[in-house]
mmCIF file with all atom_site columns, C-alpha atoms in Angstrom:
data_model
loop_
_atom_site.group_PDB
_atom_site.id
_atom_site.type_symbol
_atom_site.label_atom_id
_atom_site.label_alt_id
_atom_site.label_comp_id
_atom_site.label_asym_id
_atom_site.label_entity_id
_atom_site.label_seq_id
_atom_site.pdbx_PDB_ins_code
_atom_site.Cartn_x
_atom_site.Cartn_y
_atom_site.Cartn_z
_atom_site.occupancy
_atom_site.B_iso_or_equiv
_atom_site.pdbx_formal_charge
_atom_site.auth_seq_id
_atom_site.auth_comp_id
_atom_site.auth_asym_id
_atom_site.auth_atom_id
_atom_site.pdbx_PDB_model_num
ATOM 1  C CA . UNK A 1 1  ? -102.163 120.166 19.503 1.00 0.00 ? 1  UNK A CA 1
ATOM 2  C CA . UNK A 1 2  ? -100.990 116.872 19.130 1.00 0.00 ? 2  UNK A CA 1
ATOM 3  C CA . UNK A 1 3  ? -101.361 113.762 21.339 1.00 0.00 ? 3  UNK A CA 1
ATOM 4  C CA . UNK A 1 4  ? -101.112 110.314 21.549 1.00 0.00 ? 4  UNK A CA 1
ATOM 5  C CA . UNK A 1 5  ? -104.031 108.265 23.074 1.00 0.00 ? 5  UNK A CA 1
ATOM 6  C CA . UNK A 1 6  ? -103.641 104.039 24.863 1.00 0.00 ? 6  UNK A CA 1
ATOM 7  C CA . UNK A 1 7  ? -106.512 102.829 25.246 1.00 0.00 ? 7  UNK A CA 1
ATOM 8  C CA . UNK A 1 8  ? -106.281 99.427  27.641 1.00 0.00 ? 8  UNK A CA 1
ATOM 9  C CA . UNK A 1 9  ? -108.445 97.310  29.074 1.00 0.00 ? 9  UNK A CA 1
ATOM 10 C CA . UNK A 1 10 ? -112.755 96.863  26.489 1.00 0.00 ? 10 UNK A CA 1
ATOM 11 C CA . UNK A 1 11 ? -111.200 100.315 25.871 1.00 0.00 ? 11 UNK A CA 1
ATOM 12 C CA . UNK A 1 12 ? -108.848 98.480  22.529 1.00 0.00 ? 12 UNK A CA 1
ATOM 13 C CA . UNK A 1 13 ? -112.203 96.931  21.570 1.00 0.00 ? 13 UNK A CA 1
ATOM 14 C CA . UNK A 1 14 ? -114.559 99.653  21.906 1.00 0.00 ? 14 UNK A CA 1
ATOM 15 C CA . UNK A 1 15 ? -112.283 102.020 19.733 1.00 0.00 ? 15 UNK A CA 1
ATOM 16 C CA . UNK A 1 16 ? -110.768 99.272  17.669 1.00 0.00 ? 16 UNK A CA 1
ATOM 17 C CA . UNK A 1 17 ? -107.362 99.484  18.323 1.00 0.00 ? 17 UNK A CA 1
ATOM 18 C CA . UNK A 1 18 ? -104.948 100.429 21.221 1.00 0.00 ? 18 UNK A CA 1
ATOM 19 C CA . UNK A 1 19 ? -103.061 103.834 20.329 1.00 0.00 ? 19 UNK A CA 1
ATOM 20 C CA . UNK A 1 20 ? -103.839 106.948 17.877 1.00 0.00 ? 20 UNK A CA 1
ATOM 21 C CA . UNK A 1 21 ? -102.227 110.176 17.180 1.00 0.00 ? 21 UNK A CA 1
ATOM 22 C CA . UNK A 1 22 ? -105.203 113.511 17.142 1.00 0.00 ? 22 UNK A CA 1
ATOM 23 C CA . UNK A 1 23 ? -104.872 116.730 17.012 1.00 0.00 ? 23 UNK A CA 1
ATOM 24 C CA . UNK A 1 24 ? -107.393 118.669 19.779 1.00 0.00 ? 24 UNK A CA 1
ATOM 25 C CA . UNK A 1 25 ? -108.595 121.506 20.297 1.00 0.00 ? 25 UNK A CA 1
ATOM 26 C CA . UNK A 1 26 ? -108.366 121.469 24.518 1.00 0.00 ? 26 UNK A CA 1
ATOM 27 C CA . UNK A 1 27 ? -106.020 123.312 26.392 1.00 0.00 ? 27 UNK A CA 1
ATOM 28 C CA . UNK A 1 28 ? -106.335 120.424 30.101 1.00 0.00 ? 28 UNK A CA 1
ATOM 29 C CA . UNK A 1 29 ? -107.524 117.010 30.754 1.00 0.00 ? 29 UNK A CA 1
ATOM 30 C CA . UNK A 1 30 ? -111.324 118.433 32.378 1.00 0.00 ? 30 UNK A CA 1
ATOM 31 C CA . UNK A 1 31 ? -112.079 119.666 28.668 1.00 0.00 ? 31 UNK A CA 1
ATOM 32 C CA . UNK A 1 32 ? -110.112 116.411 27.135 1.00 0.00 ? 32 UNK A CA 1
ATOM 33 C CA . UNK A 1 33 ? -112.730 113.944 29.429 1.00 0.00 ? 33 UNK A CA 1
ATOM 34 C CA . UNK A 1 34 ? -115.486 116.011 28.370 1.00 0.00 ? 34 UNK A CA 1
ATOM 35 C CA . UNK A 1 35 ? -114.633 115.884 24.642 1.00 0.00 ? 35 UNK A CA 1
ATOM 36 C CA . UNK A 1 36 ? -114.395 112.104 25.249 1.00 0.00 ? 36 UNK A CA 1
ATOM 37 C CA . UNK A 1 37 ? -117.461 111.029 26.972 1.00 0.00 ? 37 UNK A CA 1
ATOM 38 C CA . UNK A 1 38 ? -119.294 113.280 24.338 1.00 0.00 ? 38 UNK A CA 1
ATOM 39 C CA . UNK A 1 39 ? -117.526 112.388 20.898 1.00 0.00 ? 39 UNK A CA 1
ATOM 40 C CA . UNK A 1 40 ? -116.326 108.622 21.410 1.00 0.00 ? 40 UNK A CA 1
ATOM 41 C CA . UNK A 1 41 ? -118.136 105.457 21.868 1.00 0.00 ? 41 UNK A CA 1
ATOM 42 C CA . UNK A 1 42 ? -116.484 104.742 25.459 1.00 0.00 ? 42 UNK A CA 1
ATOM 43 C CA . UNK A 1 43 ? -119.346 107.490 26.499 1.00 0.00 ? 43 UNK A CA 1
ATOM 44 C CA . UNK A 1 44 ? -120.934 104.979 28.629 1.00 0.00 ? 44 UNK A CA 1
ATOM 45 C CA . UNK A 1 45 ? -117.438 103.226 30.125 1.00 0.00 ? 45 UNK A CA 1
ATOM 46 C CA . UNK A 1 46 ? -116.042 104.837 33.398 1.00 0.00 ? 46 UNK A CA 1
ATOM 47 C CA . UNK A 1 47 ? -112.120 105.857 32.620 1.00 0.00 ? 47 UNK A CA 1
ATOM 48 C CA . UNK A 1 48 ? -109.028 106.867 33.919 1.00 0.00 ? 48 UNK A CA 1
ATOM 49 C CA . UNK A 1 49 ? -106.840 109.723 32.914 1.00 0.00 ? 49 UNK A CA 1
ATOM 50 C CA . UNK A 1 50 ? -102.965 108.895 32.931 1.00 0.00 ? 50 UNK A CA 1
ATOM 51 C CA . UNK A 1 51 ? -100.477 111.993 31.850 1.00 0.00 ? 51 UNK A CA 1
ATOM 52 C CA . UNK A 1 52 ? -97.034  110.378 30.604 1.00 0.00 ? 52 UNK A CA 1
ATOM 53 C CA . UNK A 1 53 ? -97.602  107.721 32.784 1.00 0.00 ? 53 UNK A CA 1
ATOM 54 C CA . UNK A 1 54 ? -98.879  109.985 35.603 1.00 0.00 ? 54 UNK A CA 1
ATOM 55 C CA . UNK A 1 55 ? -102.113 108.854 37.087 1.00 0.00 ? 55 UNK A CA 1
ATOM 56 C CA . UNK A 1 56 ? -104.594 112.394 37.743 1.00 0.00 ? 56 UNK A CA 1
ATOM 57 C CA . UNK A 1 57 ? -107.541 112.935 39.544 1.00 0.00 ? 57 UNK A CA 1
ATOM 58 C CA . UNK A 1 58 ? -110.209 114.242 38.058 1.00 0.00 ? 58 UNK A CA 1
ATOM 59 C CA . UNK A 1 59 ? -111.005 116.139 40.772 1.00 0.00 ? 59 UNK A CA 1
ATOM 60 C CA . UNK A 1 60 ? -108.220 118.709 39.482 1.00 0.00 ? 60 UNK A CA 1
ATOM 61 C CA . UNK A 1 61 ? -107.971 119.999 35.736 1.00 0.00 ? 61 UNK A CA 1
ATOM 62 C CA . UNK A 1 62 ? -104.145 119.259 34.640 1.00 0.00 ? 62 UNK A CA 1
ATOM 63 C CA . UNK A 1 63 ? -102.558 121.279 31.583 1.00 0.00 ? 63 UNK A CA 1
ATOM 64 C CA . UNK A 1 64 ? -102.346 119.211 28.447 1.00 0.00 ? 64 UNK A CA 1
ATOM 65 C CA . UNK A 1 65 ? -98.681  120.290 25.524 1.00 0.00 ? 65 UNK A CA 1
ATOM 66 C CA . UNK A 1 66 ? -98.499  118.744 22.162 1.00 0.00 ? 66 UNK A CA 1
ATOM 67 C CA . UNK A 1 67 ? -96.659  115.529 22.830 1.00 0.00 ? 67 UNK A CA 1
ATOM 68 C CA . UNK A 1 68 ? -98.731  114.083 25.516 1.00 0.00 ? 68 UNK A CA 1
ATOM 69 C CA . UNK A 1 69 ? -99.373  111.352 25.448 1.00 0.00 ? 69 UNK A CA 1
ATOM 70 C CA . UNK A 1 70 ? -103.073 110.658 27.406 1.00 0.00 ? 70 UNK A CA 1
ATOM 71 C CA . UNK A 1 71 ? -103.692 106.674 28.467 1.00 0.00 ? 71 UNK A CA 1
ATOM 72 C CA . UNK A 1 72 ? -107.284 105.723 29.329 1.00 0.00 ? 72 UNK A CA 1
ATOM 73 C CA . UNK A 1 73 ? -107.475 103.233 32.089 1.00 0.00 ? 73 UNK A CA 1
ATOM 74 C CA . UNK A 1 74 ? -111.072 101.420 32.739 1.00 0.00 ? 74 UNK A CA 1
ATOM 75 C CA . UNK A 1 75 ? -111.238 100.106 35.765 1.00 0.00 ? 75 UNK A CA 1
ATOM 76 C CA . UNK A 1 76 ? -109.608 96.841  36.963 1.00 0.00 ? 76 UNK A CA 1
ATOM 77 C CA . UNK A 1 77 ? -109.254 94.294  39.154 1.00 0.00 ? 77 UNK A CA 1
ATOM 78 C CA . UNK A 1 78 ? -106.150 91.894  39.292 1.00 0.00 ? 78 UNK A CA 1
ATOM 79 C CA . UNK A 1 79 ? -105.014 89.800  42.868 1.00 0.00 ? 79 UNK A CA 1
#
């Protein structure tokens, strides 16, 4: 399936872009997280996923669909 990955914060610096479209061979968010942690230079940076603008609890597995937009959000602070 084809998805759009969007990077934010320090992930942009590490990945070298803000957004990319990728063909992935996973069925759910847990499989995607495992693949991202193993095959990318971002494995040392903690991040949270949002799928189609909805934050995902990493304790549950969310089904992925063709065309999903997946944001990788590193820790942030504000005030």
